[in-house]
Coordinates of C-alpha atoms in Angstrom, one line a residue:
X103 CA 193.4 -47.1 111.7
X104 CA 191.3 -44.7 113.8
X105 CA 189.3 -42.3 111.6
X106 CA 190.9 -38.9 111.6
X107 CA 189.3 -35.7 110.5
X108 CA 190.9 -32.5 109.2
X109 CA 190.1 -30.8 112.5
X110 CA 191.9 -33.6 114.4
X111 CA 195.1 -32.9 112.5
X112 CA 194.5 -29.1 112.9
X113 CA 194.6 -29.7 116.7
X114 CA 197.7 -31.8 116.5
X115 CA 199.7 -29.3 114.5
X116 CA 198.5 -26.2 116.3
X117 CA 200.5 -23.2 115.1
X118 CA 203.3 -25.2 113.6
X119 CA 205.3 -23.7 110.7
X120 CA 208.1 -25.0 108.7
X121 CA 210.7 -22.9 110.6
X122 CA 209.4 -24.1 113.9
X123 CA 209.6 -27.7 112.8
X124 CA 213.1 -27.1 111.5
X125 CA 214.2 -25.6 114.8
X126 CA 212.7 -28.6 116.8
X127 CA 214.5 -31.1 114.5
X128 CA 217.9 -29.3 114.9
X129 CA 217.5 -29.1 118.6
X130 CA 216.5 -32.8 118.9
X131 CA 218.6 -34.4 116.2
X132 CA 221.4 -31.9 115.7
X133 CA 224.2 -34.5 115.6
X134 CA 222.5 -36.6 112.9
X135 CA 223.4 -36.4 109.3
X136 CA 220.9 -34.2 107.4
X137 CA 222.3 -33.6 103.9
X138 CA 224.8 -35.5 101.9
X139 CA 226.3 -35.0 98.4
X140 CA 228.9 -36.6 96.1
X141 CA 232.0 -34.5 95.4
X142 CA 233.8 -34.2 92.1
X143 CA 236.4 -36.8 93.2
X144 CA 233.6 -39.3 94.1
X145 CA 234.1 -38.8 97.8
X146 CA 231.1 -37.9 99.9
X147 CA 230.4 -34.7 101.9
X148 CA 227.8 -34.3 104.6
X149 CA 226.2 -31.8 107.0
X150 CA 224.5 -32.6 110.2
X151 CA 221.3 -30.9 111.3
X152 CA 223.5 -28.6 113.5
X153 CA 225.5 -27.7 110.4
X154 CA 222.3 -27.2 108.4
X155 CA 221.0 -24.9 111.1
X156 CA 224.2 -22.8 111.3
X157 CA 224.2 -22.3 107.5
X158 CA 220.5 -21.3 107.5
X159 CA 221.1 -18.8 110.2
X160 CA 224.0 -17.3 108.3
X161 CA 222.2 -17.2 104.9
X162 CA 219.1 -15.7 106.5
X163 CA 221.2 -12.8 107.8
X164 CA 222.6 -12.4 104.3
X165 CA 219.2 -12.4 102.7
X166 CA 217.9 -9.9 105.2
X167 CA 220.9 -7.6 104.4
X168 CA 219.7 -7.7 100.8
X169 CA 216.4 -6.4 101.9
X170 CA 214.4 -9.7 102.0
X171 CA 211.7 -9.8 104.6
X172 CA 208.1 -10.8 105.4
X173 CA 206.1 -11.7 102.3
X174 CA 208.9 -11.1 99.7
X175 CA 209.3 -13.6 97.0
X176 CA 212.7 -15.2 96.2
X177 CA 213.1 -17.2 93.0
X178 CA 215.4 -20.3 93.1
X179 CA 217.0 -22.0 90.1
X180 CA 219.2 -24.8 91.2
X181 CA 219.8 -28.5 90.7
X182 CA 219.4 -30.9 93.6
X183 CA 222.3 -29.6 95.7
X184 CA 222.5 -29.1 99.5
X185 CA 222.6 -25.4 99.1
X186 CA 219.0 -25.4 97.8
X187 CA 217.8 -26.6 101.2
X188 CA 219.8 -23.9 103.0
X189 CA 218.5 -21.0 100.9
X190 CA 214.9 -22.2 100.9
X191 CA 214.9 -22.6 104.7
X192 CA 216.7 -19.2 105.1
X193 CA 213.9 -17.5 103.2
X194 CA 211.3 -19.1 105.4
X195 CA 213.1 -17.9 108.5
X196 CA 212.4 -14.4 107.3
X197 CA 208.8 -15.2 106.5
X198 CA 209.7 -14.7 102.8
X199 CA 208.4 -17.1 100.1
X200 CA 210.9 -19.2 98.2
X201 CA 209.8 -20.1 94.6
X202 CA 211.7 -22.9 92.9
X203 CA 211.4 -22.9 89.1
X204 CA 212.3 -25.6 86.6
X205 CA 216.0 -25.6 85.5
X206 CA 214.8 -26.0 81.9
X207 CA 213.0 -22.7 82.0
X208 CA 213.7 -20.6 78.9
X209 CA 214.3 -16.8 79.1
X210 CA 210.7 -16.2 78.1
X211 CA 209.5 -18.6 80.9
X212 CA 211.8 -16.9 83.4
X213 CA 210.3 -13.6 82.3
X214 CA 206.8 -14.8 82.9
X215 CA 207.5 -16.6 86.2
X216 CA 209.6 -13.9 87.9
X217 CA 207.1 -11.2 87.0
X218 CA 204.1 -13.2 87.8
X219 CA 205.2 -13.8 91.4
X220 CA 206.8 -10.4 91.8
X221 CA 210.2 -11.8 92.9
X222 CA 212.5 -9.3 94.5
X223 CA 215.6 -11.6 94.5
X224 CA 216.8 -14.6 92.5
X225 CA 219.3 -17.1 93.7
X226 CA 220.7 -19.2 90.8
X227 CA 223.3 -22.0 90.9
X228 CA 225.6 -21.0 88.1
X229 CA 226.4 -18.6 85.2
X230 CA 224.4 -20.8 82.8
X231 CA 221.3 -20.2 84.7
X232 CA 222.2 -16.5 85.2
X233 CA 222.2 -16.0 81.4
X234 CA 218.5 -17.0 81.2
X235 CA 217.7 -14.1 83.6
X236 CA 220.1 -11.6 82.0
X237 CA 218.5 -12.2 78.6
X238 CA 215.2 -10.7 79.9
X239 CA 216.6 -8.6 82.8
X240 CA 215.2 -5.4 81.4
X241 CA 211.7 -6.8 81.7
X242 CA 212.0 -7.9 85.3
X243 CA 210.7 -4.8 87.0
X244 CA 210.6 -6.1 90.6
X245 CA 213.8 -8.1 90.5
X246 CA 216.5 -6.1 92.4
X247 CA 219.3 -8.6 92.8
X248 CA 220.6 -12.0 91.5
X249 CA 222.9 -14.1 93.6
X250 CA 225.0 -16.7 91.8
X251 CA 226.1 -19.5 94.1
X252 CA 229.0 -20.7 92.1
X253 CA 230.4 -17.2 91.3
X254 CA 233.5 -16.0 93.1
X255 CA 234.3 -12.5 94.4
X256 CA 236.9 -12.2 91.7
X257 CA 234.5 -13.0 88.8
X258 CA 233.3 -10.1 86.7
X259 CA 229.5 -10.0 87.1
X260 CA 226.9 -7.7 85.6
X261 CA 225.3 -4.9 87.6
X262 CA 222.9 -6.2 90.2
X263 CA 224.5 -9.7 90.2
X264 CA 226.4 -10.7 93.3
X265 CA 228.5 -13.8 94.2
X266 CA 227.5 -16.2 96.9
X267 CA 229.8 -14.6 99.5
X268 CA 227.2 -11.8 100.0
X269 CA 225.1 -14.4 101.8
X270 CA 227.8 -15.2 104.3
X271 CA 229.1 -11.7 105.2
X272 CA 226.5 -10.5 107.7
X273 CA 226.7 -12.7 110.8
X274 CA 223.8 -15.0 111.7
X275 CA 220.2 -14.6 112.8
X276 CA 219.0 -16.1 116.0
X277 CA 217.2 -19.3 114.8
X278 CA 214.9 -19.4 117.9
X279 CA 213.8 -15.9 117.3
X280 CA 213.6 -16.2 113.5
X281 CA 211.5 -19.3 113.7
X282 CA 208.7 -17.3 115.3
X283 CA 208.4 -14.8 112.5
X284 CA 206.3 -16.8 110.0
X285 CA 202.6 -17.6 110.8
X286 CA 200.7 -20.8 109.7
X287 CA 198.9 -18.6 107.1
X288 CA 202.1 -17.3 105.5
X289 CA 203.0 -18.8 102.1
X290 CA 205.7 -21.5 102.4
X291 CA 206.1 -21.7 98.6
X292 CA 204.5 -21.2 95.3
X293 CA 204.4 -24.3 93.0
X294 CA 204.0 -23.5 89.3
X295 CA 201.9 -26.0 87.4
X296 CA 203.6 -27.5 84.4
X297 CA 201.5 -25.4 82.0
X298 CA 200.4 -28.3 79.7
X299 CA 197.0 -26.7 79.4
X300 CA 197.9 -23.0 79.3
X301 CA 200.2 -20.6 81.2
X302 CA 201.5 -22.0 84.4
X303 CA 199.4 -21.3 87.5
X304 CA 201.0 -20.5 90.8
X305 CA 199.7 -22.8 93.6
X306 CA 199.8 -21.0 96.9
X307 CA 200.8 -23.4 99.7
X308 CA 201.0 -22.0 103.2
X309 CA 202.8 -23.3 106.3
X310 CA 199.6 -24.9 107.6
X311 CA 199.2 -26.9 104.4
X312 CA 202.7 -28.2 104.7
X313 CA 202.4 -29.1 108.5
X314 CA 199.0 -30.7 107.9
X315 CA 200.3 -32.9 105.0
X316 CA 203.4 -34.0 106.8
X317 CA 201.4 -34.9 109.9
X318 CA 198.8 -36.8 107.8
X319 CA 201.5 -38.9 106.1
X320 CA 203.3 -39.4 109.4
X321 CA 200.2 -41.2 110.7
X322 CA 200.5 -43.6 107.8
X323 CA 204.2 -44.1 108.2
X324 CA 203.6 -44.9 111.9
X325 CA 201.4 -47.8 110.7
X326 CA 204.4 -49.4 109.0
X327 CA 205.7 -52.3 111.1
X328 CA 209.4 -51.4 110.4
X329 CA 209.1 -47.7 110.2
X330 CA 207.6 -45.9 113.2
X331 CA 210.1 -43.0 112.7
X332 CA 212.0 -41.4 109.8
X333 CA 214.8 -40.2 112.0
X334 CA 218.1 -41.4 110.5
X335 CA 216.4 -43.1 107.6
X336 CA 217.9 -42.4 104.1
X337 CA 216.3 -40.8 101.0
X338 CA 217.5 -39.4 97.7
X339 CA 216.5 -36.0 96.3
X340 CA 216.8 -36.0 92.5
X341 CA 213.5 -34.7 91.0
X342 CA 212.9 -31.0 90.4
X343 CA 212.3 -29.0 93.6
X344 CA 209.8 -27.0 91.5
X345 CA 207.5 -30.1 91.7
X346 CA 205.5 -30.7 94.8
X347 CA 206.5 -34.4 95.0
X348 CA 210.2 -33.7 95.5
X349 CA 209.6 -30.7 97.7
X350 CA 207.4 -32.6 100.0
X351 CA 209.5 -35.8 100.0
X352 CA 213.0 -34.4 99.8
X353 CA 212.7 -31.1 101.6
X354 CA 209.7 -31.0 104.1
X355 CA 209.9 -34.5 105.4
X356 CA 213.5 -34.2 106.4
X357 CA 212.8 -30.8 108.1
X358 CA 209.9 -32.2 110.1
X359 CA 210.9 -35.9 110.5
X360 CA 214.7 -36.0 110.5
X361 CA 215.0 -37.9 107.2
X362 CA 218.6 -38.0 105.9
X363 CA 218.8 -36.8 102.3
X364 CA 221.4 -37.4 99.7
X365 CA 221.2 -34.8 96.9
X366 CA 221.6 -36.1 93.3
X367 CA 222.0 -33.1 90.9
X368 CA 221.6 -35.1 87.7
X369 CA 218.4 -37.2 87.7
X370 CA 219.8 -39.5 84.9
X371 CA 222.4 -40.8 87.4
X372 CA 219.8 -41.7 90.1
X373 CA 220.4 -45.5 89.4
X374 CA 224.1 -45.0 90.5
X375 CA 222.9 -43.2 93.7
X376 CA 220.5 -46.0 94.6
X377 CA 223.4 -48.4 94.8
X378 CA 225.5 -46.0 96.8
X379 CA 222.9 -44.7 99.2
X380 CA 220.6 -47.8 99.7
X381 CA 217.6 -45.6 100.6
X382 CA 215.0 -46.7 103.1
X383 CA 212.4 -44.4 101.3
X384 CA 212.4 -43.8 97.6
X385 CA 210.0 -41.9 95.5
X386 CA 210.1 -42.2 91.7
X387 CA 207.8 -41.2 88.9
X388 CA 206.7 -44.2 86.8
X389 CA 209.4 -43.7 84.2
X390 CA 212.0 -44.3 86.8
X391 CA 210.4 -47.6 87.8
X392 CA 210.0 -48.5 84.2
X393 CA 213.7 -47.9 83.5
X394 CA 214.8 -50.1 86.5
X395 CA 212.4 -52.8 85.3
X396 CA 213.8 -52.6 81.8
X397 CA 217.4 -52.7 83.1
X398 CA 216.8 -55.9 85.1
X399 CA 215.1 -57.6 82.1
X400 CA 217.9 -56.4 79.7
X401 CA 220.5 -57.9 82.0
X402 CA 218.7 -61.2 82.2
X403 CA 218.1 -61.4 78.5
X404 CA 221.7 -62.6 77.9
X405 CA 220.8 -65.9 79.6
X406 CA 217.4 -67.1 78.4
X407 CA 217.2 -70.0 80.8
X408 CA 218.0 -67.8 83.8
X409 CA 215.5 -65.2 82.7
X410 CA 212.8 -67.9 82.4
X411 CA 213.5 -69.1 85.9
X412 CA 213.4 -65.6 87.2
X413 CA 210.1 -64.9 85.4
X414 CA 208.6 -68.1 86.8
X415 CA 209.7 -67.0 90.3
X416 CA 208.1 -63.6 89.8
X417 CA 204.9 -65.2 88.6
X418 CA 204.8 -67.5 91.6
X419 CA 205.4 -64.6 94.0
X420 CA 202.8 -62.2 92.6
X421 CA 199.7 -63.7 94.2
X422 CA 201.6 -64.4 97.4
X423 CA 202.7 -60.7 97.7
X424 CA 199.1 -59.5 98.3
X425 CA 198.4 -62.3 100.8
X426 CA 201.5 -61.6 102.8
X427 CA 200.8 -57.9 102.8
X428 CA 197.2 -58.3 104.0
X429 CA 198.1 -61.1 106.5
X430 CA 196.1 -63.8 104.8
X431 CA 198.9 -66.1 103.7
X432 CA 199.0 -69.7 105.1
X433 CA 202.1 -71.0 106.8
X434 CA 203.0 -72.8 103.5
X435 CA 202.5 -69.7 101.4
X436 CA 204.6 -67.7 103.8
X437 CA 207.3 -70.3 103.6
X438 CA 207.2 -70.1 99.8
X439 CA 207.3 -66.3 99.9
X440 CA 210.3 -66.3 102.2
X441 CA 212.2 -68.7 100.0
X442 CA 211.5 -66.6 96.9
X443 CA 212.6 -63.4 98.7
X444 CA 215.9 -65.1 99.4
X445 CA 216.2 -65.8 95.7
X446 CA 215.4 -62.2 94.7
X447 CA 217.7 -60.7 97.3
X448 CA 220.5 -60.4 94.8
X449 CA 218.3 -58.5 92.3
X450 CA 217.2 -56.1 95.0
X451 CA 220.8 -55.5 96.0
X452 CA 221.9 -54.9 92.4
X453 CA 219.3 -52.1 91.9
X454 CA 220.1 -50.6 95.3
X455 CA 216.7 -51.2 96.8
X456 CA 217.5 -54.1 99.2
X457 CA 217.1 -51.8 102.3
X458 CA 214.0 -50.0 100.9
X459 CA 211.1 -50.0 103.3
X460 CA 208.8 -47.7 101.5
X461 CA 208.9 -47.3 97.7
X462 CA 206.4 -44.9 96.1
X463 CA 205.3 -44.1 92.6
X464 CA 203.3 -41.1 91.6
X465 CA 202.8 -38.0 89.4
X466 CA 201.6 -40.1 86.5
X467 CA 199.9 -43.5 86.0
X468 CA 201.8 -46.7 86.4
X469 CA 200.8 -50.1 85.0
X470 CA 199.3 -52.3 87.7
X471 CA 201.3 -55.3 86.6
X472 CA 204.5 -53.3 86.9
X473 CA 203.7 -52.5 90.5
X474 CA 202.9 -56.1 91.1
X475 CA 206.3 -57.1 89.6
X476 CA 208.1 -54.9 92.2
X477 CA 206.1 -56.2 95.1
X478 CA 206.7 -59.8 94.0
X479 CA 210.5 -59.0 94.2
X480 CA 210.0 -57.7 97.8
X481 CA 210.3 -54.1 96.8
X482 CA 207.2 -52.6 98.6
X483 CA 206.1 -50.3 95.8
X484 CA 202.8 -48.4 96.4
X485 CA 201.1 -45.7 94.4
X486 CA 200.3 -42.2 95.7
X487 CA 197.7 -39.8 94.1
X488 CA 197.5 -36.1 94.5
X489 CA 198.4 -32.8 93.0
X490 CA 200.2 -29.6 93.9
X491 CA 196.8 -28.1 94.9
X492 CA 196.5 -30.5 97.8
X493 CA 200.2 -30.3 98.8
X494 CA 201.1 -33.7 97.3
X495 CA 199.2 -36.7 98.6
X496 CA 195.4 -37.1 98.6
X497 CA 195.3 -40.9 98.7
X498 CA 198.0 -43.4 99.6
X499 CA 198.9 -46.3 101.8
X500 CA 202.3 -47.9 102.2
X501 CA 201.0 -51.3 103.5
X502 CA 197.9 -53.4 102.6
X503 CA 198.2 -52.2 99.0
X504 CA 195.8 -52.9 96.1
X505 CA 197.7 -52.7 92.8
X506 CA 195.7 -50.8 90.2
X507 CA 194.4 -48.4 92.9
X508 CA 196.0 -45.4 94.5
X509 CA 194.9 -46.3 97.9
X510 CA 192.4 -44.8 100.3
X511 CA 192.2 -41.1 101.4
X512 CA 195.2 -40.0 103.6
X513 CA 194.2 -39.4 107.2
X514 CA 192.1 -36.3 107.7
X515 CA 191.4 -35.7 104.0
X516 CA 187.8 -36.2 102.8
X517 CA 188.0 -37.7 99.3
X518 CA 184.9 -38.6 97.3
X519 CA 183.4 -38.7 93.8
X520 CA 181.3 -35.9 92.5
X521 CA 178.1 -36.7 90.6
X522 CA 180.1 -36.9 87.3
X523 CA 182.7 -39.2 88.8
X524 CA 185.3 -36.5 89.3
X525 CA 187.5 -37.0 92.3
X526 CA 187.2 -34.1 94.8
X527 CA 188.7 -33.6 98.2
X528 CA 188.6 -31.3 101.2
X529 CA 191.0 -30.9 104.1
X530 CA 193.8 -28.9 105.6
X531 CA 196.1 -29.9 102.8
X532 CA 194.1 -28.0 100.2
X533 CA 195.8 -24.9 98.8
X534 CA 194.9 -21.3 99.3
X535 CA 194.2 -20.7 95.6
X536 CA 196.2 -19.6 92.5
X537 CA 198.2 -16.4 92.9
X538 CA 196.6 -13.5 91.1
X539 CA 194.0 -15.7 89.4
X540 CA 190.6 -15.7 91.1
X541 CA 188.9 -17.1 88.0
X542 CA 191.0 -20.3 87.9
X543 CA 190.8 -20.5 91.7
X544 CA 187.0 -20.5 91.5
X545 CA 187.2 -23.3 88.9
X546 CA 189.3 -25.5 91.2
X547 CA 187.8 -24.7 94.6
X548 CA 184.0 -24.6 95.0
X549 CA 182.2 -22.5 97.7
X550 CA 182.3 -25.4 100.1
X551 CA 186.0 -25.8 100.0
X552 CA 186.1 -28.9 97.7
X553 CA 189.1 -29.1 95.4
X554 CA 188.1 -30.4 92.0
X555 CA 190.9 -32.6 90.7
X556 CA 189.9 -32.8 87.0
X557 CA 190.4 -36.6 87.3
X558 CA 187.6 -39.2 86.8
X559 CA 187.8 -42.0 89.4
X560 CA 186.2 -45.0 90.9
X561 CA 186.1 -46.2 94.5
X562 CA 185.6 -49.7 95.9
X563 CA 183.9 -50.8 99.1
X564 CA 187.1 -50.5 101.1
X565 CA 187.6 -46.9 100.1
X566 CA 190.4 -47.5 97.6
X567 CA 190.4 -45.1 94.7
X568 CA 191.2 -45.9 91.1
X569 CA 192.0 -43.2 88.5
X570 CA 190.2 -43.6 85.3
X571 CA 191.5 -40.6 83.4
X572 CA 191.8 -36.8 83.1
X573 CA 188.4 -35.3 82.2
X574 CA 190.1 -33.2 79.6
X575 CA 192.2 -36.1 78.2
X576 CA 189.5 -38.6 77.5
X577 CA 189.6 -39.7 73.8
X578 CA 186.2 -39.4 72.1
X579 CA 186.3 -41.4 68.9
X580 CA 184.4 -40.5 65.7
X581 CA 181.8 -43.1 66.9
X582 CA 181.3 -41.2 70.1
X583 CA 183.0 -43.7 72.4
X584 CA 184.8 -42.2 75.5
X585 CA 188.1 -43.9 76.1
X586 CA 190.9 -43.5 78.7
X587 CA 194.2 -43.1 77.0
X588 CA 196.1 -43.6 80.2
X589 CA 194.8 -47.1 80.7
X590 CA 195.7 -48.0 77.1
X591 CA 199.2 -46.5 77.5
X592 CA 199.8 -48.4 80.7
X593 CA 198.9 -51.7 79.0
X594 CA 201.0 -50.9 75.9
X595 CA 204.1 -50.3 78.1
X596 CA 203.8 -53.9 79.4
X597 CA 204.9 -55.1 75.9
X598 CA 208.5 -55.9 76.7
X599 CA 210.0 -53.9 73.8
X600 CA 207.9 -50.8 74.5
X601 CA 209.2 -48.1 76.8
X602 CA 206.8 -45.2 76.2
X603 CA 203.4 -44.9 74.5
X604 CA 200.8 -42.3 73.5
X605 CA 197.3 -43.3 72.5
X606 CA 195.7 -41.5 69.5
X607 CA 192.1 -41.5 68.5
X608 CA 190.2 -38.3 69.3
X609 CA 187.6 -37.8 66.5
X610 CA 189.2 -40.7 64.7
X611 CA 187.5 -43.9 63.4
X612 CA 189.6 -46.1 65.7
X613 CA 192.3 -45.9 68.4
X614 CA 196.0 -46.1 67.4
X615 CA 199.2 -45.4 69.3
X616 CA 202.7 -44.1 69.0
X617 CA 205.1 -46.5 70.9
X618 CA 208.7 -45.8 71.7
X619 CA 211.3 -48.6 71.8
X620 CA 212.8 -49.2 75.3
X621 CA 216.4 -48.1 74.9
X622 CA 217.6 -50.8 77.4
X623 CA 215.5 -53.8 76.4
X624 CA 215.2 -53.4 72.7
X625 CA 218.9 -53.5 71.9
X626 CA 219.5 -56.6 74.1
X627 CA 216.5 -58.3 72.5
X628 CA 217.7 -57.6 69.0
X629 CA 221.2 -58.8 69.8
X630 CA 219.8 -62.1 71.2
X631 CA 217.9 -62.5 67.8
X632 CA 221.0 -61.8 65.7
X633 CA 219.5 -58.5 64.4
X634 CA 222.1 -56.0 63.3
X635 CA 221.4 -52.3 63.7
X636 CA 223.3 -49.0 64.2
X637 CA 220.6 -47.0 66.0
X638 CA 217.3 -47.2 67.8
X639 CA 215.6 -45.5 64.8
X640 CA 216.9 -48.2 62.5
X641 CA 215.8 -50.9 65.0
X642 CA 212.3 -49.3 65.2
X643 CA 211.9 -49.9 61.5
X644 CA 213.0 -53.5 61.4
X645 CA 210.3 -55.9 60.4
X646 CA 211.0 -58.3 63.2
X647 CA 210.7 -55.6 65.8
X648 CA 207.5 -54.4 64.4
X649 CA 206.2 -57.9 64.2
X650 CA 207.1 -58.6 67.9
X651 CA 205.3 -55.5 69.0
X652 CA 202.3 -56.4 66.9
X653 CA 202.2 -59.8 68.5
X654 CA 202.4 -58.2 72.0
X655 CA 199.6 -55.8 71.1
X656 CA 197.0 -58.5 71.0
X657 CA 197.8 -59.6 74.5
X658 CA 198.1 -56.1 75.8
X659 CA 194.6 -55.2 74.5
X660 CA 192.9 -58.4 75.7
X661 CA 191.2 -56.7 78.6
X662 CA 189.7 -53.9 76.5
X663 CA 186.5 -54.1 74.4
X664 CA 186.7 -53.8 70.6
X665 CA 185.9 -50.1 70.5
X666 CA 188.7 -49.3 73.0
X667 CA 191.4 -51.5 71.7
X668 CA 194.5 -50.0 70.0
X669 CA 194.3 -51.3 66.4
X670 CA 197.5 -50.0 65.0
X671 CA 200.8 -48.7 66.3
X672 CA 203.7 -46.8 64.9
X673 CA 207.1 -47.8 66.4
X674 CA 209.5 -44.9 67.1
X675 CA 213.2 -45.1 68.0
X676 CA 213.5 -41.7 69.6
X677 CA 213.2 -41.8 73.4
X678 CA 211.0 -39.1 74.8
X679 CA 212.9 -37.2 77.5
X680 CA 211.5 -35.4 80.5
X681 CA 211.4 -31.6 80.7
X682 CA 211.0 -31.3 76.9
X683 CA 208.2 -30.4 74.4
X684 CA 207.0 -34.0 74.7
X685 CA 207.1 -34.7 78.4
X686 CA 206.8 -32.6 81.6
X687 CA 209.7 -32.7 84.1
X688 CA 208.0 -35.7 85.8
X689 CA 207.5 -37.5 82.5
X690 CA 203.7 -36.9 82.0
X691 CA 202.8 -36.8 78.3
X692 CA 202.5 -33.4 76.7
X693 CA 199.9 -34.6 74.2
X694 CA 199.8 -31.5 72.1
X695 CA 203.5 -31.5 71.7
X696 CA 203.6 -35.2 70.7
X697 CA 200.7 -34.7 68.3
X698 CA 202.6 -31.8 66.7
X699 CA 206.0 -33.5 66.5
X700 CA 204.5 -36.7 64.9
X701 CA 201.8 -35.2 62.8
X702 CA 202.9 -37.1 59.7
X703 CA 203.3 -40.4 61.5
X704 CA 199.8 -40.1 63.0
X705 CA 198.4 -39.2 59.6
X706 CA 200.0 -42.3 58.2
X707 CA 198.2 -44.5 60.8
X708 CA 194.9 -43.4 59.4
X709 CA 195.8 -43.1 55.7

């Protein structure tokens, strides 16, 4: 691939903004399906890009009638529904800034977020979300109006709360005119960090950042032998739009590239949507990929002979996957690969990924062997690395992948290691700073424009980066040994019965871990062994389960030296759920929350 600089991409995007890109897509691909959703009766609804454009023009007029204009902030609290895309884009047509917040936000969090960004208007999906705002409404000094999408004109609503019809009662703006209002330097959104290390910070992302990142990724997509364009290709939106990964993949890519998006309002049902949608592109956090993996293995567990044949086939395919990907396979190896892919076709079809051309994992570490497992099955999983502060992707490659790495720098982005091993980057995808927080901005962005990720990394001779760990999350044992918990946790999750793990050991004499039984695999395994149980918690305490995990521990820790190895584990039967006091919405560990919840169990490991 030709070496691209940030300036090269600047020249390509020119003065592009999100509204201008949207208008171009509507004009060029207006009759193509843009947004799809499942109705209550299980039928499917859809809007074309022409429909999308008409609704954006109408809602923009409604927002303008409510006083929304250039620079105003509009808070959005919705599930993954097609209306999100309409309202977000309508805000941008007025050069306002839409700010999506997590649906789990408590009234106190709503209070903080709405006041911090100075939102003038809020658009919420239903009365349940409205109640969170009303509980702190007297504190929201700048918030003038709340619109409830699922409220009707006949509903009795509090003062300052209006039904969705208000957005459709003022005609339509001229999209061609409206698309010229925002400039590349205007804010396209604020992304609030998850707040695991303090109050959430508001990442300021402007239209230039978005255009730059989409163009950079477009260059990589153009390298794919089967995917020179996203027009008409299918994707699923199911992760929170408050997270940069979903906003970039499920919102901006369709706007710029014509990707068709099916909205999935309940992320726990995404497996059902995979089978129905058959996406060409699918992004999932590691926990999603782990759940699919566990489901396949649980289904096979009922027939041990068949499972052994399947595992043998995967083992044979793993070394071939890399050779085929890099074009170094012999004719014989290619023939073996093709045969195995025919064998695995049924499994790909059962999980709904038989038409997937690009499968991506990100937002948290994934075990390298799990990524290899998917690639052996012919599901082209690759790992992306980045953060909200660089508009999503800093390193990634869809083809010629090296499992265990997060790929090379995306085109135009300069990524390197600082003297202490921290990954830093510079380019047009780097954010403007944190809203109202110059001190934190100065910590993240140095005087030369380098974004400091807070992650320790390594880079090989081909420019492929590997994440070692968060600087602030390294375990320092009582003996002074610095250890990466993420690497240990990734290894622990490859023990078949383990679904989730958290390494413990800071200022302790040795490293231990909390491990959570996989809710799909563990019951199937227990049944095959004739173990009776009434709950996962009961199963977690069963001596045979504990013994099986202890047996797997030795193999999982084989690659680590003695000081690093997890010596003891406590098995738990309570699955850690995303968007809780234990996990962020994208399933990153909230270590402080886990340590607090399981204080007694951790103490027992060291007693």
